XYZ file of C-alpha atoms in Angstrom:
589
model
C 59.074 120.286 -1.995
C 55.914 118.743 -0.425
C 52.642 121.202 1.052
C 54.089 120.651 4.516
C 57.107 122.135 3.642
C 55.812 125.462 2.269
C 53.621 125.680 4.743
C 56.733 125.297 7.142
C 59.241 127.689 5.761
C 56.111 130.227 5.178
C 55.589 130.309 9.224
C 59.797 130.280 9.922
C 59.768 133.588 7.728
C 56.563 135.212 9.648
C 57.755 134.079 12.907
C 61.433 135.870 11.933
C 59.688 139.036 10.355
C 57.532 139.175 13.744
C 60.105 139.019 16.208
C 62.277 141.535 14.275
C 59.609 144.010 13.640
C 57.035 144.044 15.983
C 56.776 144.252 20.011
C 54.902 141.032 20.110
C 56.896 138.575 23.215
C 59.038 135.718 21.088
C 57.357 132.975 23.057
C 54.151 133.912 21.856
C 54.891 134.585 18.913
C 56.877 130.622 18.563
C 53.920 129.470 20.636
C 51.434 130.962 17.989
C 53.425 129.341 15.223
C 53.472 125.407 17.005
C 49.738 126.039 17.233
C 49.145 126.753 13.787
C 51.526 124.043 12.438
C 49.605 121.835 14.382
C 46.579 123.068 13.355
C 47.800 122.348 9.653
C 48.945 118.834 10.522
C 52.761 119.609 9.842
C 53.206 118.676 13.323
C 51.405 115.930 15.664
C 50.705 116.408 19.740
C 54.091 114.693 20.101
C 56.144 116.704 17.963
C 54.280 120.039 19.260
C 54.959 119.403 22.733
C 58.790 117.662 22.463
C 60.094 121.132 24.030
C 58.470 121.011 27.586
C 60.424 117.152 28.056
C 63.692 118.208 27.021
C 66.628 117.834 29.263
C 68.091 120.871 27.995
C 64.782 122.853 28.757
C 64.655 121.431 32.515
C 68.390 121.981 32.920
C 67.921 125.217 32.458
C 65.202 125.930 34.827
C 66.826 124.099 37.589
C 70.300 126.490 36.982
C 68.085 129.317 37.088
C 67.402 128.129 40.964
C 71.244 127.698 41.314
C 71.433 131.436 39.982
C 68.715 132.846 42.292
C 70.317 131.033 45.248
C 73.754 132.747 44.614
C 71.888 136.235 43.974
C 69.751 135.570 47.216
C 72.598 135.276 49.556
C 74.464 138.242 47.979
C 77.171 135.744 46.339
C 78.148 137.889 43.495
C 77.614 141.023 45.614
C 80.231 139.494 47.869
C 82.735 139.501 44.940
C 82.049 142.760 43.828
C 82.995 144.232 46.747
C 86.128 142.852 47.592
C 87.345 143.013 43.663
C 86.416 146.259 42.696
C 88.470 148.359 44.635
C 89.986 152.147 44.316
C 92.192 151.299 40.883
C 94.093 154.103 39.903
C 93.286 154.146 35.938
C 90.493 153.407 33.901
C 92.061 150.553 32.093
C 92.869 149.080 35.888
C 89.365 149.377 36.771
C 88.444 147.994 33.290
C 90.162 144.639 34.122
C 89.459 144.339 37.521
C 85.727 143.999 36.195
C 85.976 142.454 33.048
C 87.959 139.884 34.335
C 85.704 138.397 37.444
C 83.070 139.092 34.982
C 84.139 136.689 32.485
C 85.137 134.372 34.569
C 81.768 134.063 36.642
C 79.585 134.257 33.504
C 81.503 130.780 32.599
C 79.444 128.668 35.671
C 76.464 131.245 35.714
C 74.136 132.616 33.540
C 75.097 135.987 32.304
C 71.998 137.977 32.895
C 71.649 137.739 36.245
C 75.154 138.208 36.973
C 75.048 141.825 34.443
C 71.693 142.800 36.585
C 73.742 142.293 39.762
C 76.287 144.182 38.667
C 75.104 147.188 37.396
C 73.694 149.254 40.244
C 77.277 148.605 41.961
C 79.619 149.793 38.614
C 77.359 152.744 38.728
C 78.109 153.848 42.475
C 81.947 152.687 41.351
C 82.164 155.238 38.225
C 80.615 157.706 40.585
C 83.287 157.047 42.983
C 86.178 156.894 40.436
C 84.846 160.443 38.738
C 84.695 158.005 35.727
C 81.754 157.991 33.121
C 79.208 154.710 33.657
C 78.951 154.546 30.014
C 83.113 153.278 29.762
C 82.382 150.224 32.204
C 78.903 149.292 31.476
C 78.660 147.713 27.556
C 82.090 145.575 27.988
C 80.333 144.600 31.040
C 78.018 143.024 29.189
C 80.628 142.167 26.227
C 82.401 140.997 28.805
C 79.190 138.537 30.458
C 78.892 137.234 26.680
C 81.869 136.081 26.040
C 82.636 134.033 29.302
C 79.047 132.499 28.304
C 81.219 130.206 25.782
C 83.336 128.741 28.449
C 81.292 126.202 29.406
C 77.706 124.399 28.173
C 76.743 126.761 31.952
C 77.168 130.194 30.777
C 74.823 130.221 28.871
C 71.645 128.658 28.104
C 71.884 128.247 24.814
C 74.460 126.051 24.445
C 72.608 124.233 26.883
C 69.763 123.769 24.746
C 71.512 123.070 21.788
C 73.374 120.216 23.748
C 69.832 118.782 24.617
C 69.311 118.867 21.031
C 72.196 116.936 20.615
C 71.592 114.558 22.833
C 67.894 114.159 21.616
C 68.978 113.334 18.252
C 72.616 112.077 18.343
C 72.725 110.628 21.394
C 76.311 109.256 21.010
C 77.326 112.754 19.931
C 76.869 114.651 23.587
C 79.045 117.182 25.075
C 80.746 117.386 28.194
C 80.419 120.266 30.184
C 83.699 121.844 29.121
C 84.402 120.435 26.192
C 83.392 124.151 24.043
C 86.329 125.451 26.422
C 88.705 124.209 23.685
C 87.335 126.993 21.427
C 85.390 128.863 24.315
C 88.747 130.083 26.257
C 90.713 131.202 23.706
C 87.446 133.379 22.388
C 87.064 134.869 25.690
C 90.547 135.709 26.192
C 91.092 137.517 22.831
C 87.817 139.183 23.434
C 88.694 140.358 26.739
C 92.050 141.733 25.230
C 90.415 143.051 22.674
C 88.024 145.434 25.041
C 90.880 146.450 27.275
C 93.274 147.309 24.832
C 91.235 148.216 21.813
C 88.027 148.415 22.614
C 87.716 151.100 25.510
C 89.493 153.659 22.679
C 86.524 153.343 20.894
C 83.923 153.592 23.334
C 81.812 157.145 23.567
C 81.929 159.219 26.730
C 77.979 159.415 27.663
C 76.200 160.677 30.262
C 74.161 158.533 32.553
C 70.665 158.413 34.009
C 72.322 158.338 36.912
C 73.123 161.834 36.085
C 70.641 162.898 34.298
C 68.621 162.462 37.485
C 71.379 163.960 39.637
C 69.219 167.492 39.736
C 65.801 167.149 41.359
C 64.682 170.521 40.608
C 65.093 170.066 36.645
C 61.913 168.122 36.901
C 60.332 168.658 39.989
C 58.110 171.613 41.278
C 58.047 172.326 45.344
C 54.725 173.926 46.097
C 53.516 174.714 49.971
C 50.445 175.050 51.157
C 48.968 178.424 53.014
C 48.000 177.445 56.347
C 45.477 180.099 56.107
C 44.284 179.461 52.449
C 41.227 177.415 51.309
C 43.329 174.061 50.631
C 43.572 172.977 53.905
C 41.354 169.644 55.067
C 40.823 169.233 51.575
C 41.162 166.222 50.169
C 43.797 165.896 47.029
C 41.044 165.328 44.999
C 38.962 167.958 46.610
C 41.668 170.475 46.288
C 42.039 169.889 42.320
C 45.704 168.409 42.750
C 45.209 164.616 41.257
C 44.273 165.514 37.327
C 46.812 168.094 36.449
C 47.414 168.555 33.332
C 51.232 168.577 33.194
C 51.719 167.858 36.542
C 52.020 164.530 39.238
C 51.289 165.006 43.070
C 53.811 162.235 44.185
C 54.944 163.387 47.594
C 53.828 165.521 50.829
C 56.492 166.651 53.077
C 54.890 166.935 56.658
C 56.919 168.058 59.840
C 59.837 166.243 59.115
C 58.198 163.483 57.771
C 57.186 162.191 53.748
C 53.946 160.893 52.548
C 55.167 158.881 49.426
C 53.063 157.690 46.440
C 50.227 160.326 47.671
C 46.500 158.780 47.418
C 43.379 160.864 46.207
C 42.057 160.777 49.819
C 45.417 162.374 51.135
C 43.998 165.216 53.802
C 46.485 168.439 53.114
C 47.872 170.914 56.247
C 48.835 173.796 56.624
C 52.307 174.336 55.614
C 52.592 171.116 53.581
C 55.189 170.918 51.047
C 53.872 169.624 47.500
C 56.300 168.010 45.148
C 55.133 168.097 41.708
C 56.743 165.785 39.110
C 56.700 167.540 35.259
C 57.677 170.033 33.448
C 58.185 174.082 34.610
C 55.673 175.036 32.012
C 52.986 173.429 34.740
C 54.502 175.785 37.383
C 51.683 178.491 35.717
C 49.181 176.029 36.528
C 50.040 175.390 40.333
C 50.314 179.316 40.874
C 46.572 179.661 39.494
C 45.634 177.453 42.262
C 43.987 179.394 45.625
C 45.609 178.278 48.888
C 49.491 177.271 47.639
C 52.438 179.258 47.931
C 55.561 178.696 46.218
C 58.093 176.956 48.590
C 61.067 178.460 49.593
C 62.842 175.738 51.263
C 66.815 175.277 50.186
C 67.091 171.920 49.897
C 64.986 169.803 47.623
C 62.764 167.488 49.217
C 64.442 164.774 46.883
C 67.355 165.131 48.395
C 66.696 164.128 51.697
C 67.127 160.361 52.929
C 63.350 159.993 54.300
C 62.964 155.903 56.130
C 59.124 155.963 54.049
C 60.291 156.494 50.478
C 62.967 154.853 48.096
C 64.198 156.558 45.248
C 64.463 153.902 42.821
C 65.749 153.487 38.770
C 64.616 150.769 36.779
C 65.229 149.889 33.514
C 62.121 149.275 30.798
C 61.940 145.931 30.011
C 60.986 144.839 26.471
C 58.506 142.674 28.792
C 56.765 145.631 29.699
C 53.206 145.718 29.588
C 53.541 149.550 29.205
C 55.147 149.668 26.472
C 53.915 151.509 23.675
C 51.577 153.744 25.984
C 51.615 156.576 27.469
C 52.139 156.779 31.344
C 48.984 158.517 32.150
C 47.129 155.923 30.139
C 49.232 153.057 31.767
C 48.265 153.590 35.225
C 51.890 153.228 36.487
C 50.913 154.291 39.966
C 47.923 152.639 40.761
C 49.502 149.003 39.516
C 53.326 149.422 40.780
C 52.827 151.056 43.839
C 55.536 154.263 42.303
C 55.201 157.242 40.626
C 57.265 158.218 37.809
C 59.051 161.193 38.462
C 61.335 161.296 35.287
C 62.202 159.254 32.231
C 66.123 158.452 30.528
C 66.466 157.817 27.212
C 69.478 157.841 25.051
C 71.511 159.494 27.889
C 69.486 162.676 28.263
C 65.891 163.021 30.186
C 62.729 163.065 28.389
C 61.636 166.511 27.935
C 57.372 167.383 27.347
C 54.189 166.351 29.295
C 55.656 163.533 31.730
C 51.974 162.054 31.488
C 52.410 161.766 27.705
C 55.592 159.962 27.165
C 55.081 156.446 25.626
C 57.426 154.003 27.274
C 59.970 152.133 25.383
C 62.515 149.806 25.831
C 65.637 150.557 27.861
C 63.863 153.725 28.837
C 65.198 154.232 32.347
C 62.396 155.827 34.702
C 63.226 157.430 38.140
C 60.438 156.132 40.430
C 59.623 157.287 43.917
C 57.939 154.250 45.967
C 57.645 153.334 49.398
C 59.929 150.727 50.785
C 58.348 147.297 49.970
C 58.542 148.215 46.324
C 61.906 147.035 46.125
C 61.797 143.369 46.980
C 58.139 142.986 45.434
C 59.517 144.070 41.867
C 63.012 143.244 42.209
C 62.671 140.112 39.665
C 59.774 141.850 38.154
C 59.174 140.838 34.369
C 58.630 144.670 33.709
C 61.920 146.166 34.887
C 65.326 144.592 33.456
C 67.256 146.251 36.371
C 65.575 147.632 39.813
C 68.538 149.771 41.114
C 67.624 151.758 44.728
C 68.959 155.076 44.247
C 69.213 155.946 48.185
C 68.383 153.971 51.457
C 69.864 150.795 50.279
C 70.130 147.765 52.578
C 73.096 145.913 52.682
C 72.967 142.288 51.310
C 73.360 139.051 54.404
C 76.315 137.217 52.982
C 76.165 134.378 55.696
C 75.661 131.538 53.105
C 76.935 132.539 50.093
C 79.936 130.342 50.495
C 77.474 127.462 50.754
C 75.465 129.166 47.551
C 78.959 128.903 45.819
C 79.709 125.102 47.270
C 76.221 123.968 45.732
C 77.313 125.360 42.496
C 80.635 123.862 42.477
C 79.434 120.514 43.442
C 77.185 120.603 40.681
C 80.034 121.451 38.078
C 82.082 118.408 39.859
C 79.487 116.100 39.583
C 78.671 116.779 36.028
C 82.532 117.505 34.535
C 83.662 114.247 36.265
C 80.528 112.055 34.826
C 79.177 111.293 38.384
C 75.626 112.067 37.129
C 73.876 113.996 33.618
C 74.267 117.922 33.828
C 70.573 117.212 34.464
C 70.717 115.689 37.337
C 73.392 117.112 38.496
C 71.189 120.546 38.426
C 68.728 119.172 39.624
C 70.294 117.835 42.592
C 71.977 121.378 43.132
C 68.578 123.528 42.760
C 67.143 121.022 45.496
C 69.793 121.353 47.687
C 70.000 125.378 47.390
C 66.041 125.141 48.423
C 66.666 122.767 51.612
C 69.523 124.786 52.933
C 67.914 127.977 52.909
C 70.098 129.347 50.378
C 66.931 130.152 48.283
C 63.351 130.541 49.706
C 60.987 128.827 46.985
C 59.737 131.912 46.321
C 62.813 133.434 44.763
C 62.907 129.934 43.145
C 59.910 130.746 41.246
C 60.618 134.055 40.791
C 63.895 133.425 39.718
C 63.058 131.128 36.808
C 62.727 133.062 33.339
C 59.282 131.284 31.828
C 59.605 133.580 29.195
C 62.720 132.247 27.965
C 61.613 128.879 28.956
C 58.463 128.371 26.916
C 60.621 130.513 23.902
C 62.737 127.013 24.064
C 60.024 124.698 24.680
C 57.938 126.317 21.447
C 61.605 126.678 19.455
C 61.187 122.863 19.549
C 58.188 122.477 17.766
C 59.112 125.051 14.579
C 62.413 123.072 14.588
C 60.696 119.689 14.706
C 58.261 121.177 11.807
C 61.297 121.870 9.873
C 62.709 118.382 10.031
C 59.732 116.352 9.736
C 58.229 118.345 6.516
C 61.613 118.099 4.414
C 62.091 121.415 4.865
C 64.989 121.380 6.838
C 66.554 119.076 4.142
C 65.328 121.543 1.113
C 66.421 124.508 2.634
C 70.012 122.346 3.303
C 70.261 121.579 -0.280
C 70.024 124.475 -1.736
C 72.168 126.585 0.475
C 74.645 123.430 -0.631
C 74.429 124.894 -4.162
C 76.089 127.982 -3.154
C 79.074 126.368 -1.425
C 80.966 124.455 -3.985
C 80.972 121.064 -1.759
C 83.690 122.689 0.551
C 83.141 122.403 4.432
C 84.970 125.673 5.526
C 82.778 127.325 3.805
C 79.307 125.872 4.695
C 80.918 126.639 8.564
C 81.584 130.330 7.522
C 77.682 130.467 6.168
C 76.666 128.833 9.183
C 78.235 131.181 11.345
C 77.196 134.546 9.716
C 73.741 132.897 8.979
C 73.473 132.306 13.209
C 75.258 135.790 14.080
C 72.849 137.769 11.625
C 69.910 136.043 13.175
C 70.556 136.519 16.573
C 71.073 140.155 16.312
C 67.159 140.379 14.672
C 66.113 137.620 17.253
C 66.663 135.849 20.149
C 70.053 133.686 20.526
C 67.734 130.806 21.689
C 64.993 130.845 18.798
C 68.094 131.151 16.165
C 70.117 128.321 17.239
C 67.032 126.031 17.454
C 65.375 126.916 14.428
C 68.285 126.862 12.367
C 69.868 123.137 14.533
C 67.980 120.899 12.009
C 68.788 123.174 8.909
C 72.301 122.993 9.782
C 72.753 119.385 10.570
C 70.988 118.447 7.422
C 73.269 120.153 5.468
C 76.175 118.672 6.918
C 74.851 115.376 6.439
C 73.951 116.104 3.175
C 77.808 117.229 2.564
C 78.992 114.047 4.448
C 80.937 115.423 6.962
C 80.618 115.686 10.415
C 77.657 117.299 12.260
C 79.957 118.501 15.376
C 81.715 121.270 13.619
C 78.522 122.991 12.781
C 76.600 122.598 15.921
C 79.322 124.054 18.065
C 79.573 127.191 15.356
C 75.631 127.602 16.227
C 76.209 127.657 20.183
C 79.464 130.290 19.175
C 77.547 132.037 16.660
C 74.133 132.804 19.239
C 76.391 134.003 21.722
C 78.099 136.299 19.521
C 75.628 139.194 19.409
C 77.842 142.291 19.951
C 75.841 144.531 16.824
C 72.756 145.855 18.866
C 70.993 146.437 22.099
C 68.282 144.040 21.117
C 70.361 141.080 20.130
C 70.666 139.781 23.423
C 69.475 140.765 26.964
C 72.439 141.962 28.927
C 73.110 144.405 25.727
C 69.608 145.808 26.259
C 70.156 146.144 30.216
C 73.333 147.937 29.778
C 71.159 150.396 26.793
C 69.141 152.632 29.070
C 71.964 153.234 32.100
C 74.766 153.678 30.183
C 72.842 156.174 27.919
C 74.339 154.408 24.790
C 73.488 154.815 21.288
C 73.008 151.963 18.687
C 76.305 153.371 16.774
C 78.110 152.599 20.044
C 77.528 148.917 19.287
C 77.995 149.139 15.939
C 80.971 150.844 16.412
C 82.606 148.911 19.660
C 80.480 145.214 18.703
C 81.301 144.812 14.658
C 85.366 144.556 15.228
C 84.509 142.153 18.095
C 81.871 140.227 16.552
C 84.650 140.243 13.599
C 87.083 139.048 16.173
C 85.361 136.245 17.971
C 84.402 134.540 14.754
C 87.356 134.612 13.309
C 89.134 132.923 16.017
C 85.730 130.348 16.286
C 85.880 129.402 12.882
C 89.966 128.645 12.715
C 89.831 126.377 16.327
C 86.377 124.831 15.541
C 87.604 122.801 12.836
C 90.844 121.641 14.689
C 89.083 120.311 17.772
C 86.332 118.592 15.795
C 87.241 118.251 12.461
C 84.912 118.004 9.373
């Protein structure tokens, strides 16, 4: 093999061990890898920068608008509501979400239809007297597989279509030609979680739950309207650098200060809520002018109109993570205090101030109102749910959300216009109508996923242009006898293994050129093998980090990684069995 090569597959196996062992975003880490490539002069300006002008790339972003329009205007709320129901068993309510589910992730990308829906299948299982944690991972399962239906659901198979189209040209898919192998995947899938699956999913508890009890991690402290506290500033009266301890709300005559400042002025007959643990209770009852408060009902408990109760999710975006939330300054940058933290199903016990954040970690946060919509799409939080006060969604154009949506799958199934275009068309239209301010546009649109594709690009383009796509294609050859079944099997499991380490984008466009070199090499068809890569990305049932809705579903449902392991390996099994026997019949080798 030439320089170039080494020098190629060297980066392709730091970028992989990065991304699987380190907290370090994928698109920077891709990004860091087309810079040094093109440092090296594997890659020139052109090759480097092919990402940011594919059509896949921009179709992509322009669906994301198409998504946020439908989210804006409560479209999938609107669904929820009248498909849910009362069912009388779990396996009714199982189908009457897995179902829609599928179905919608087929036009839609999954993870904003799984962020939509989890605040409401928590209130549902609540309702039902019916654990979170049996609804919440098919959910997701569930958003996967209808992801295969159609080049839509997911955008992956979007991308790897642009790929196709880059370099085959005559070889480009039509929006639902994957449902040949895409239906039948989600339907035995489906099947499989409703009559198989839910048997083997654990009973957990939620951090729904595990927040259910205020006074497991709060303190309620009142102030002596005759002591020396009172006129004193918070930070005057010793109250803002507790040890164990966070001031995070004032209860005054009926009324809530939320979020309390340093400058706060305290009166008599306040009532203190301390976040932390009851070991800090010593510490409060050292301090001159407060009184123990003797109130029934916990100040958490009440609906107050200047405070939100809120749960969100940990990205593994988060800035935070890693540190401590003391050190991170939660409350001075997000406008919310942290009054408890979920992990693995069961609260966080210690020194609130010294828990380091981690992924999936589900906090409880008291904030005042605006928090809501100003971090609802917020790269930090996977999942904003509001815990109380919640505002009903304005469903007035959601059936024009849905029209622009199905006019876009019309115009692009029936060869009107290119998918692009056809997205295009629909994100501008979605703006102009109101359906979507271009604010949620912007917000809407995932640029870390974006630039992950856009930088994917360049390693891929690295790999083909150095001979190391072709190298690496030869001598996986060696190990396959000449026979096409089984290069498709090694595709497949090569795809599935990296996705669960990686993102399903990075695998399927790193290992595109690999793939089709091989295939060429075995002279047979490419087709085959780049359809097993869009089936294989999606089919990331093993772990929570494998793909996004998996980690979403992590925190709230209070799962374990055994749970996948245990529910995703027969399905992940499943799917590819049933992948690799139609894959070949529809386009044969």
């Amino acid at each position: 093999m030439p320089l170039d090569a080494w020098l190629t597959i060297a980066v392709v196996v730091v970028v992989f061990t990065l991304m699987a062992m380190t907290r370090i975003g994928t698109d920077m880490i891709l990004l860091g890898a087309v810079i040094g490539l093109l440092t090296l002069g594997v890659i020139d300006p052109n090759q480097a920068l092919a990402g940011f002008s594919n059509s896949g790339l921009f179709t992509v972003a322009f669906m994301y608008v198409l998504v946020a329009s439908i989210r804006e205007t409560g479209g999938i709320d609107l669904i929820i509501r009248y498909v849910l129901g009362r069912p009388a068993s779990e396996a009714g309510a199982q189908c009457r979400l897995l179902l829609p589910v599928a179905a919608i992730s087929g036009f839609l990308n999954n993870t904003p239809v799984v962020a939509t829906y989890i605040p409401a299948v928590l209130g549902w299982s609540r309702r039902l007297g019916m654990p979170a944690s049996r609804f919440l991972m098919p959910l997701s399962f569930a958003s996967i597989l209808g992801g295969t239906v159609s080049l839509l659901g997911t955008s992956t198979n979007l991308v790897v279509n642009g790929l196709l189209i880059e370099r085959y040209p005559s070889l480009a898919m039509g929006l639902f030609d994957i449902a040949w192998v895409g239906v039948p995947v989600a339907v035995v899938g489906v099947a499989y979680l409703l009559v198989v699956g839910r048997h083997l999913l654990a009973q957990r508890g939620s951090a729904t739950q595990v927040f259910e009890n205020p006074r497991e991690f709060t303190i309620e402290m009142e102030v002596d309207p005759d002591g020396p506290m009172v006129d004193r500033t918070v930070e005057e009266a010793g109250l803002r650098h507790l040890q164990e301890l966070f001031l995070v709300e004032i209860e005054r005559g009926g009324n809530v200060v939320s979020v309390v400042g340093p400058g706060e002025k305290l009166k008599g007959n306040d009532r203190l809520v301390f976040a932390g643990t009851s070991a800090g209770a010593v510490e409060l009852q050292q301090i001159r002018g407060l009184m123990p408060s003797h109130q029934g009902e916990s100040s958490l408990e009440k609906d107050f109109k200047e405070r939100r109760l809120v749960e969100a999710v940990v990205s593994d975006q988060c800035q935070f993570i890693g540190q401590r939330i003391r050190e991170g300054h939660f409350r001075t940058l997000y406008g919310a205090a942290v009054l408890a933290v979920c992990r693995g199903g069961e609260r966080v016990a210690g020194n609130l101030g010294q828990i380091r954040l981690q992924p999936a970690d589900v906090l409880l946060l008291e904030a005042r109102p605006p928090f809501i919509e100003r971090h609802r799409q917020s790269r930090d939080f996977l999942l904003i749910s509001q815990v109380n006060g919640s505002a009903r969604p304005n469903h007035e154009k959601a059936w024009l959300a849905w029209s622009i949506l199905l006019g876009v799958v019309m115009l692009a199934t029936f060869g009107v216009m290119s998918m692009l275009n056809a997205a295009m068309l629909g994100a501008a239209a979605s703006v102009l109508t109101g359906c979507c301010s271009v604010g949620a546009a912007k917000r809407g649109m995932d640029t870390r996923v974006l630039l992950t594709i856009a930088a994917s690009f360049g390693l891929g383009a690295a790999l083909e242009s150095s001979g190391a796509a072709v190298s690496m294609a030869t001598a996986g050859l060696a190990y396959i006898d000449g026979s096409p079944w089984l290069l498709l099997a090694g595709v497949y499991v090569m795809v599935a293994l990296l996705t669960s380490l990686v993102t399903n984008n990075a695998a399927a466009v790193i290992t595109f050129p690999i793939v089709t070199a091989a295939a060429e090499n075995l002279g047979v068809s490419i087709m085959p093998y780049v359809v097993a890569v869009m089936f294989a990305a999606s089919a990331s049932f093993l772990t929570p980090i494998g793909y996004q809705t998996n980690l979403m579903v992590y925190g709230p449902g209070g799962y374990h990684l055994k749970d996948y392991l245990r529910v995703g390996g027969p399905l992940n099994l499943l799917t590819a069995a049933v992948a690799l026997v139609l894959i070949p019949l529809v386009w044969p080798f």
